Short mmCIF file of C-alpha atoms and ligand atoms in Angstrom, two decimals:
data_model
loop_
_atom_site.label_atom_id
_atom_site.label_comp_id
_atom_site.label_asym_id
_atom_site.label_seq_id
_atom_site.Cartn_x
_atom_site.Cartn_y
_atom_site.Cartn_z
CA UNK U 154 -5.92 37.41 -92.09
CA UNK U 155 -6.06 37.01 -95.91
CA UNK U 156 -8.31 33.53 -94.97
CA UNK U 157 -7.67 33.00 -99.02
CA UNK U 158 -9.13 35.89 -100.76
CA UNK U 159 -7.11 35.92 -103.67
CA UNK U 160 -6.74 39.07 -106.03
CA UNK U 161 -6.82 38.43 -109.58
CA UNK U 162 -4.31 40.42 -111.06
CA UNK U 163 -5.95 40.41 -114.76
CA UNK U 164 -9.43 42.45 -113.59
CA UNK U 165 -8.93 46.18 -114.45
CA UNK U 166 -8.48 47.88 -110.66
CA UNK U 167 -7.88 51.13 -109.90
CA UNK U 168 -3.82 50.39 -110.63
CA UNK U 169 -5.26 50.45 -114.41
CA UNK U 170 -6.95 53.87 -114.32
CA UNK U 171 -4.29 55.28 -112.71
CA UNK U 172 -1.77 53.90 -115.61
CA UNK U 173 -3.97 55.17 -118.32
CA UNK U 174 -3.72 58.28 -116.38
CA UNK U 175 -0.27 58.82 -116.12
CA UNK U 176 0.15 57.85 -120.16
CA UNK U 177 -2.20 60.76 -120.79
CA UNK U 178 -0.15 63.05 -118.67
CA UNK U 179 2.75 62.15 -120.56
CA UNK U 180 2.32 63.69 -123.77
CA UNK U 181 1.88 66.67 -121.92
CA UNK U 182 5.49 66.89 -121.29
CA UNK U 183 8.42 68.46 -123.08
CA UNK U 184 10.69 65.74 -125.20
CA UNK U 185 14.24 65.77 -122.92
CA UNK U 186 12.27 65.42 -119.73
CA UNK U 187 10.09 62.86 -121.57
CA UNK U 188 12.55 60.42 -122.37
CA UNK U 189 14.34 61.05 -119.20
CA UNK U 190 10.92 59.25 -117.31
CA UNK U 191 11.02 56.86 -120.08
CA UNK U 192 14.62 55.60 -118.77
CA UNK U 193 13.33 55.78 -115.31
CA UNK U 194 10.38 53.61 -115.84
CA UNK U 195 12.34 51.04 -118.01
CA UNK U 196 14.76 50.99 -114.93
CA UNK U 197 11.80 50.18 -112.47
CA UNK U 198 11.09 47.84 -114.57
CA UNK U 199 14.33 45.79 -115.46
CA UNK U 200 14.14 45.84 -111.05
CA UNK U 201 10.91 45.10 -110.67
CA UNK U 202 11.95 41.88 -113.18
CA UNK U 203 15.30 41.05 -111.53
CA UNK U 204 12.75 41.09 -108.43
CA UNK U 205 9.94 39.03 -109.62
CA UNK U 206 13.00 36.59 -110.71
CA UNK U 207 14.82 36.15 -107.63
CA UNK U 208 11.64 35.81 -106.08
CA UNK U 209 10.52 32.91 -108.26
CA UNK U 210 14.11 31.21 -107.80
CA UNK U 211 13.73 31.67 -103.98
CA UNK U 212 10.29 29.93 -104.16
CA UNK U 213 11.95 26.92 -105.92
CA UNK U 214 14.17 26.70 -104.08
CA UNK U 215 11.42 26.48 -100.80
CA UNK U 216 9.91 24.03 -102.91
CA UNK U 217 12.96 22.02 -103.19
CA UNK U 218 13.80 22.25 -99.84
CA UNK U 219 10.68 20.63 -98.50
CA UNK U 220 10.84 17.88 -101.25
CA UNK U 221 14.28 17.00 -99.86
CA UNK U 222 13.22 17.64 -96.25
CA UNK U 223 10.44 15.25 -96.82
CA UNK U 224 12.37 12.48 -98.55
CA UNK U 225 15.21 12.45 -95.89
CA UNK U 226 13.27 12.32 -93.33
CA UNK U 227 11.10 9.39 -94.36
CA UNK U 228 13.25 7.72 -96.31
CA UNK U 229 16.70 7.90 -95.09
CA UNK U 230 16.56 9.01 -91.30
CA UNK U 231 12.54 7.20 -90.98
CA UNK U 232 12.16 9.60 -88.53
CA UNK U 233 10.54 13.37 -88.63
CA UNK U 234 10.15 16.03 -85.26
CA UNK U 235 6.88 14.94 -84.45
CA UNK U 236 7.87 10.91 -84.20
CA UNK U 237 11.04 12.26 -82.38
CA UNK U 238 8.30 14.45 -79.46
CA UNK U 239 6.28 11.46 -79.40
CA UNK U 240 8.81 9.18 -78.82
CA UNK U 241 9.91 10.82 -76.03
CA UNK U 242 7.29 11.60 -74.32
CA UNK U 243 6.20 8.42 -74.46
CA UNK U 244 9.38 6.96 -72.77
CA UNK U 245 9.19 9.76 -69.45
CA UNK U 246 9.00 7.73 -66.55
CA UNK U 247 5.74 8.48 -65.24
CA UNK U 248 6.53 10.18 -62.59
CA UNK U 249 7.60 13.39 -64.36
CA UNK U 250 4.32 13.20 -66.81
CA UNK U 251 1.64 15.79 -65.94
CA UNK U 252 -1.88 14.81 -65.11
CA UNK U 253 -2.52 15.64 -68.99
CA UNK U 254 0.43 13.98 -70.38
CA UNK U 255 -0.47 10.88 -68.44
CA UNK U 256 -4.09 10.96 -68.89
CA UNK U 257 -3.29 10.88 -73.15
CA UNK U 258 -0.51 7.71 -72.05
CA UNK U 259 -3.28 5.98 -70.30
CA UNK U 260 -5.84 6.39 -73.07
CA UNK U 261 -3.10 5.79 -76.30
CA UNK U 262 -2.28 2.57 -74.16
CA UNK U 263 -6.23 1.47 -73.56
CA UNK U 264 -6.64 2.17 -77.36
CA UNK U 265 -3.84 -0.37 -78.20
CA UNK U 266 -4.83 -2.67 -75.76
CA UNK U 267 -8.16 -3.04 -77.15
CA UNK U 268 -7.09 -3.52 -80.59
CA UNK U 269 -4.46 -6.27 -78.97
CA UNK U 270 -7.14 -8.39 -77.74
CA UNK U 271 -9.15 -8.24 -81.01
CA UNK U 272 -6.10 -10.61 -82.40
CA UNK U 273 -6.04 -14.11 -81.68
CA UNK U 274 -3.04 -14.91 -79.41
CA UNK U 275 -0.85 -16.44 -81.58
CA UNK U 276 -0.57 -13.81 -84.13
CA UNK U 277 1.95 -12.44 -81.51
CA UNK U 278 0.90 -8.51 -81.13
CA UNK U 279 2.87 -7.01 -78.04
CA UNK U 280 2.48 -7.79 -74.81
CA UNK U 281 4.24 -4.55 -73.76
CA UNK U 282 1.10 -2.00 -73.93
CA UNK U 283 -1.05 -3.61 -71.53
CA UNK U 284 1.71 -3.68 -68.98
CA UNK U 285 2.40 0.07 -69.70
CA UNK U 286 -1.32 0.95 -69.53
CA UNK U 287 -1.39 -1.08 -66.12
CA UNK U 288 1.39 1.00 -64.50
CA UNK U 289 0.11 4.13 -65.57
CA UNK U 290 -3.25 4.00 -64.09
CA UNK U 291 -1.46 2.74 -60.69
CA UNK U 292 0.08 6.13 -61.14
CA UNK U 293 -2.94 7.74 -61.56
CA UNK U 294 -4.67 6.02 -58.57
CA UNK U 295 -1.55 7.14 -56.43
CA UNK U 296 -1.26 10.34 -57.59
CA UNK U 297 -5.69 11.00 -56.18
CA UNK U 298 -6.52 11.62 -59.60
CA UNK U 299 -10.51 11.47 -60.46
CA UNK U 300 -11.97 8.37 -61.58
CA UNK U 301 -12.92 9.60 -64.97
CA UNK U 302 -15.34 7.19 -67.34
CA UNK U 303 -12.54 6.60 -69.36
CA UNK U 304 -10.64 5.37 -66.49
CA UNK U 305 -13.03 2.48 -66.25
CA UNK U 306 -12.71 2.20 -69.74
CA UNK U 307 -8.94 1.30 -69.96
CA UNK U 308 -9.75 -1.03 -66.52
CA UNK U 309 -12.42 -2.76 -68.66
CA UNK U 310 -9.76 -3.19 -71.47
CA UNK U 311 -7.23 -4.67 -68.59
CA UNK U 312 -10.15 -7.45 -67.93
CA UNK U 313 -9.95 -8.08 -71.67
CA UNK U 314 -6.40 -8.46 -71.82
CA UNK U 315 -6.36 -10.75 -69.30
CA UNK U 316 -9.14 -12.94 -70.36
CA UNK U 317 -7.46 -12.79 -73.63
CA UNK U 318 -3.99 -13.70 -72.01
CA UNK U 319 -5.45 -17.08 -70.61
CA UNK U 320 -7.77 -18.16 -73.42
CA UNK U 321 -5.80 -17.07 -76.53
CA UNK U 322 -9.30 -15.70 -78.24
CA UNK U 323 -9.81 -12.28 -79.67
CA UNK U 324 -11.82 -10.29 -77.08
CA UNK U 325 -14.82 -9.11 -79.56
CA UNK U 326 -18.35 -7.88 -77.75
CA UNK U 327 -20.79 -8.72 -80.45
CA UNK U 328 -23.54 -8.66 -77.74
CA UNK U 329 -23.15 -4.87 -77.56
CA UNK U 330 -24.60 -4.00 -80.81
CA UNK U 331 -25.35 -0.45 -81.79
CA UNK U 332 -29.02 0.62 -81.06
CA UNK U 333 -30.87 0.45 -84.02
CA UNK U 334 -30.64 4.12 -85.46
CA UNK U 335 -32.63 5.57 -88.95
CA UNK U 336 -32.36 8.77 -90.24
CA UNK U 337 -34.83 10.10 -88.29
CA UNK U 338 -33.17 9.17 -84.81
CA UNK U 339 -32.54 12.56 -82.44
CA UNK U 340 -28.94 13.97 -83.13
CA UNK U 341 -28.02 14.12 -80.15
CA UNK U 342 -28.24 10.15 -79.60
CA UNK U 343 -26.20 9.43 -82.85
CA UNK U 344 -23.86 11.44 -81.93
CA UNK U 345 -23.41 9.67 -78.24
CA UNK U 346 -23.59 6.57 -79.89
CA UNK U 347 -21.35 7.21 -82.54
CA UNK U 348 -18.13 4.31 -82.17
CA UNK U 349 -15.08 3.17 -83.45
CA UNK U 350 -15.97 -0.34 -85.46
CA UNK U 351 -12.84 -2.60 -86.89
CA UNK U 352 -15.73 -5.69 -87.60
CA UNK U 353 -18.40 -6.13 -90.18
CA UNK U 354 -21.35 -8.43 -90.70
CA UNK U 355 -20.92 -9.96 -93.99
CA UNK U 356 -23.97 -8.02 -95.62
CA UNK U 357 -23.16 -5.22 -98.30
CA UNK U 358 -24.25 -1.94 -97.89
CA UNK U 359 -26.72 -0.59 -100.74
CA UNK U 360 -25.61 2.02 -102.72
CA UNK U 361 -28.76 4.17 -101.73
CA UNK U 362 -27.42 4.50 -98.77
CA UNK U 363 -23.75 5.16 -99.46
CA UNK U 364 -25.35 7.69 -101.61
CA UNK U 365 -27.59 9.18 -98.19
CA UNK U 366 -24.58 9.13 -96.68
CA UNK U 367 -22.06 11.01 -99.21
CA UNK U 368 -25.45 13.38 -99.56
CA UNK U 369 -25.06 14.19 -95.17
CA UNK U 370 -21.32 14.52 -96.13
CA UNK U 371 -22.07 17.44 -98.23
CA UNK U 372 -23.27 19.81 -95.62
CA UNK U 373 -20.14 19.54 -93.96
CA UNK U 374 -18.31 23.42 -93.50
CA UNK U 375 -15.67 23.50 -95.24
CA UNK U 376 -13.00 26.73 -95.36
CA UNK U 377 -14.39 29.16 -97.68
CA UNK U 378 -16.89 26.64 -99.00
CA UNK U 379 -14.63 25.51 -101.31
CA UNK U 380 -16.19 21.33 -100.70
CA UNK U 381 -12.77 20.81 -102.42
CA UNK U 382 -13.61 16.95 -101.30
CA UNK U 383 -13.42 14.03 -104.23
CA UNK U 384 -14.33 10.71 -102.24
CA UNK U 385 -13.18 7.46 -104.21
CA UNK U 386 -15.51 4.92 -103.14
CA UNK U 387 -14.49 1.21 -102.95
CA UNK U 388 -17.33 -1.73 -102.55
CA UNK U 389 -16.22 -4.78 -101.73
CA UNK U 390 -18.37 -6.97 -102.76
CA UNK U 391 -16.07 -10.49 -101.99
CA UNK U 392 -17.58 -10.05 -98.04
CA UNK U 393 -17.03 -12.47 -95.05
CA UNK U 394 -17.84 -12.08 -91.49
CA UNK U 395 -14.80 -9.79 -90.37
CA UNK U 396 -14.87 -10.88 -86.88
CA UNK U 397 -13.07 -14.25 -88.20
CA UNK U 398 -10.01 -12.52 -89.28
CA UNK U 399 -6.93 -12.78 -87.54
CA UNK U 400 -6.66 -9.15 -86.47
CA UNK U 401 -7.46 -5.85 -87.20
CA UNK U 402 -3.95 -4.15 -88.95
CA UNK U 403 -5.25 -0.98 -91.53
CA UNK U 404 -4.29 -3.18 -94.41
CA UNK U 405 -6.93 -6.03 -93.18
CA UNK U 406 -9.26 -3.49 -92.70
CA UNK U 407 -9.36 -1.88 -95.95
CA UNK U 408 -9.08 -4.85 -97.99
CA UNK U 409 -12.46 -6.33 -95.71
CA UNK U 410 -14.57 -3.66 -94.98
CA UNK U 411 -17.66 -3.50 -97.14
CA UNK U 412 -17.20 0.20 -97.80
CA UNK U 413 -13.96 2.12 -97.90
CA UNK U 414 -13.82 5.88 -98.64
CA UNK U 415 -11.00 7.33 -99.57
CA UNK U 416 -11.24 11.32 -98.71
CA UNK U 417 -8.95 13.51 -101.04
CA UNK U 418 -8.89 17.06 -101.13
CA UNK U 419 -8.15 19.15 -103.84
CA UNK U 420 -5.65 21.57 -102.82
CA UNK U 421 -5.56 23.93 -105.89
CA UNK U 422 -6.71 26.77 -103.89
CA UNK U 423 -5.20 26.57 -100.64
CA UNK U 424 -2.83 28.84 -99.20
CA UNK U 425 -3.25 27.71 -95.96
CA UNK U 426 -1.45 25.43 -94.63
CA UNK U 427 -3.90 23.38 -92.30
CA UNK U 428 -6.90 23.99 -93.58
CA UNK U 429 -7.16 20.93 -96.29
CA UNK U 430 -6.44 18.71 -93.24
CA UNK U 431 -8.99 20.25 -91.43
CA UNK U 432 -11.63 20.06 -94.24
CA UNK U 433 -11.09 16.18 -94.76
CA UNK U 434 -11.14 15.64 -90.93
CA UNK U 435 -14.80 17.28 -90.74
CA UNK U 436 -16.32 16.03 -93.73
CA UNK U 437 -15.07 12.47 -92.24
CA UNK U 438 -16.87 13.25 -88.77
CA UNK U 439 -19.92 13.80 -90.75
CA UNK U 440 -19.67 11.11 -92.82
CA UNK U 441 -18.96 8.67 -89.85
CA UNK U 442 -22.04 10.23 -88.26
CA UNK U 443 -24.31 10.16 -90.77
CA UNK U 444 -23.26 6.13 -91.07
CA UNK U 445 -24.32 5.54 -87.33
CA UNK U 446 -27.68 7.31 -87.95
CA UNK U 447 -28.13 4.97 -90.35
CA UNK U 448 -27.42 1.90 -88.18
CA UNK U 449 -24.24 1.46 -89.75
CA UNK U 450 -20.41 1.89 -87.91
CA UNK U 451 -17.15 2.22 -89.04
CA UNK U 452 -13.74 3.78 -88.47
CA UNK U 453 -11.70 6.73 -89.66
CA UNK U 454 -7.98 5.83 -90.62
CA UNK U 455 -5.20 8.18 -91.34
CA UNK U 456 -4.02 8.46 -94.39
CA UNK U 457 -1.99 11.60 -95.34
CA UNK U 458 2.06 10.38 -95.51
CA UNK U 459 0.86 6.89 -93.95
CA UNK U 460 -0.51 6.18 -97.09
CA UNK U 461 1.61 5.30 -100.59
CA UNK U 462 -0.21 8.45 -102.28
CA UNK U 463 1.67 7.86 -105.40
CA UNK U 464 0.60 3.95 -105.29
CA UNK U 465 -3.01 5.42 -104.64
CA UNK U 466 -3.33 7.51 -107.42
CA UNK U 467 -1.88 5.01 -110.05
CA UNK U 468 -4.52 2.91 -108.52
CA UNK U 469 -7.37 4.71 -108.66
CA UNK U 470 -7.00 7.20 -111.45
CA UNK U 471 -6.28 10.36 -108.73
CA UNK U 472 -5.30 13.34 -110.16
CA UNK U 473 -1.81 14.59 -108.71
CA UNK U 474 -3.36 17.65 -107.22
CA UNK U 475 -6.06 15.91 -104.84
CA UNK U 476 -4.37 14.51 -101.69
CA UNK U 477 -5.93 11.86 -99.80
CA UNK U 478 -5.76 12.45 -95.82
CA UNK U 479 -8.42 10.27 -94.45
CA UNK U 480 -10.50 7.19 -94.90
CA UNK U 481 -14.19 5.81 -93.42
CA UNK U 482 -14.75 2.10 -93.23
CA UNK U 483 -17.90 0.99 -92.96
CA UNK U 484 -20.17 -1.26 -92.97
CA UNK U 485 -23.43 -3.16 -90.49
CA UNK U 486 -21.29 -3.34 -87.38
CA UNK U 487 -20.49 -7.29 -85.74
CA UNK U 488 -19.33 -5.81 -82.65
CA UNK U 489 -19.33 -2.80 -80.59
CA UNK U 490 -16.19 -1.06 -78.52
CA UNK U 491 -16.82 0.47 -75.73
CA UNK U 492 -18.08 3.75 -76.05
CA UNK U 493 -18.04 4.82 -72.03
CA UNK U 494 -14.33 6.49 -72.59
CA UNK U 495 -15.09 10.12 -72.94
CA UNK U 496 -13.39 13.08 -71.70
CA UNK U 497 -15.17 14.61 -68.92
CA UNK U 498 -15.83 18.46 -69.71
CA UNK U 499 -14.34 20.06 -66.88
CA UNK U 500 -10.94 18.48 -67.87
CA UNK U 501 -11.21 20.03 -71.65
CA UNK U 502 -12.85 23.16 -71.06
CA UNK U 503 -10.82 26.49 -70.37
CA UNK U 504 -13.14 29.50 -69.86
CA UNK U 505 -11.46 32.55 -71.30
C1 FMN X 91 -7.64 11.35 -87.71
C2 FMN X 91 -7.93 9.95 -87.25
C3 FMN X 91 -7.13 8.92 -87.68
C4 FMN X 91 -7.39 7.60 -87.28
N1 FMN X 91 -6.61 6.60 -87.75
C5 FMN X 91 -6.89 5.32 -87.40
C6 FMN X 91 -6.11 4.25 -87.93
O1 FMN X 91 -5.17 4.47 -88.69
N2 FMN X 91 -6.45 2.98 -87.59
C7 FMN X 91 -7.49 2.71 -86.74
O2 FMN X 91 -7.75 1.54 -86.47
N3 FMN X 91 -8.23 3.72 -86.20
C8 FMN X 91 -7.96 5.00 -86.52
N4 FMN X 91 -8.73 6.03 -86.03
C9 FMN X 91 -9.85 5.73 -85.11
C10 FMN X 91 -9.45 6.03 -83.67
O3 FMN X 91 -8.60 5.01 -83.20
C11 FMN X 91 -10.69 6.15 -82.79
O4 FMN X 91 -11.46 7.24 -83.24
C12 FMN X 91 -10.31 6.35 -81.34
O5 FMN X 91 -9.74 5.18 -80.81
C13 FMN X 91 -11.51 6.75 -80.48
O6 FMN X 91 -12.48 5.77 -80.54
P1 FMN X 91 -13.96 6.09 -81.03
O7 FMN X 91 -13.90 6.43 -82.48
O8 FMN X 91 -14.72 4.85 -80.77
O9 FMN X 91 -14.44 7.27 -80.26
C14 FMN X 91 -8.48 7.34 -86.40
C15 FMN X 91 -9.29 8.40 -85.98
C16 FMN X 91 -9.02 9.69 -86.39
C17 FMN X 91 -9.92 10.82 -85.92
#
């Protein structure tokens, strides 16, 4: 694969010597045959134009095609393939879901349970998930499956739900803190401490540290080291506790958290497709790591066509060429989720 290796067409090659060359020869040649290659060359070229036009016209044209693709399918039809897979695979009836189909349905459904019960009550967020993740792990169970720590996980989340269900309170563990990290905490125990976090204390985070932690984002890989990453950084600086806020939708969020970072990649020099995607999802993993090693926790939120990118750049000054995929919110955690909900390694690995 190319992986990106452009060649610049203006650097003298070899295709220039060879040019110079054949002029040379030229002149060597009797008038009648002379102007007889002249013809011929002028015709490769008028093809070579007609060529390089239709080309350009069926590029367009691509162009225009995706631009229309886009806006039909988000803003006419609001739907696109990958809603339409999800969709239905989330509505098989269980029973024709394989062990992997139903072990992502069990963990999507734990996920939006616990953000359920971080609402109160009676801002009126479904009731339907918890019932969904119920009957799914009943399948499990029936089907012999093993009791995987994440299992226990969406159980624990049922407990919450139910709690919640009777008092009406957001189900928030602020007893489970994160343990108190610094830079020079082992790797290895950031990164199996490293959490989701939707509330904040109110207590700003200094820019020193923001700045320690944009430094760690740095030495993220990135494809062909082009560190095409331009993070806009938003302080808020108008904090109060978060865990007092009715729930936790991505607009609350952002407009709360004490530190939002807006990831945008430039993607002037991309001709790969996933790659920029990729790039902002690892600088964000670093970032989000680097934040627990500094006793800090926060969340990643997807931005990419989720996000108004036109409403972002107006905002913010953005440049129409950087494209902003992913966030990190951040800030000294007031709670802690619970981080026992891992795959277990057996059920992810495939030895080749
Ligand atoms: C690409 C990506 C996008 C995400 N988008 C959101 C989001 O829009 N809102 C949100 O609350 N969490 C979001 N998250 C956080 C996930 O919900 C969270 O990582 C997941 O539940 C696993 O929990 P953990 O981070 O504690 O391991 C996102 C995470 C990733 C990696």
């Amino acid at each position: 694969m190319n992986n990106g290796d452009f060649e610049r067409k203006d650097v003298p090659g070899p295709g220039t010597c060879h040019s110079i060359h054949n002029s040379q020869s030229a002149k060597d040649v009797d008038e009648p045959s002379a102007s007889w290659v002249r013809r011929m060359i002028s015709g490769f070229r008028i093809i070579k134009y007609i060529k390089q036009f239709v080309r350009r016209q069926i590029e367009n044209f691509c162009i225009s095609l995706n631009a229309i693709s886009f806006w039909l399918q988000h803003r006419i039809l609001k739907q696109t393939p990958e809603k339409k897979r999800a969709e239905k695979n989330l509505l098989l009836p269980l029973s024709e879901m394989d062990q992997d189909l139903l072990g992502m349905y069990i963990r999507w459904n734990a996920h939006h349970t616990e953000k359920t019960v971080r609402y109160k009550k009676n801002v009126g967020r479904g009731h339907a998930k918890p019932q969904l993740l119920r009957n799914a792990l009943d399948e499990w169970h029936r089907r012999g499956y093993p009791r995987r720590k994440w299992i226990e996980w969406a159980e624990e989340n049922l407990v919450d739900y139910q709690i919640w269900n009777q008092s009406g309170e957001p189900q928030i563990h602020p007893e489970k803190e994160l343990p108190a990290f610094h830079p020079a905490s082992p790797i290895i125990d950031v990164l199996f401490n490293r959490v989701s976090t939707r509330f904040w204390k109110a207590a700003p985070v200094k820019d020193k540290i923001i700045k320690e932690i944009v430094t760690a984002g740095t030495y993220a890989p990135s494809s062909c080291n082009r560190q095409p990453w331009k993070l806009y950084i938003r302080r808020n600086l108008e904090l109060e506790e978060t865990s007092r806020l009715p729930g936790v939708s991505n607009e609350t969020l952002i407009d709360r958290a004490p530190v939002v970072i807006y990831i945008t990649i430039d993607n002037r020099f991309y001709p790969e497709v996933w790659a920029p995607a990729l790039d902002a999802g690892i600088i964000g993993l670093q970032l989000s790591l680097a934040a627990t090693a500094n006793g800090l926790a926060g969340c990643l939120m997807y931005g990419a066509e989720n996000f108004d990118q036109e409403e972002f750049r107006r905002l913010y000054n953005v440049p129409k060429y950087q494209f902003m995929y992913l966030l990190f919110l951040f800030g000294y955690p007031a709670e802690r989720t619970l981080t026992e909900k891992r795959s277990h390694p057996d059920d992810i690995s495939i030895y080749v």
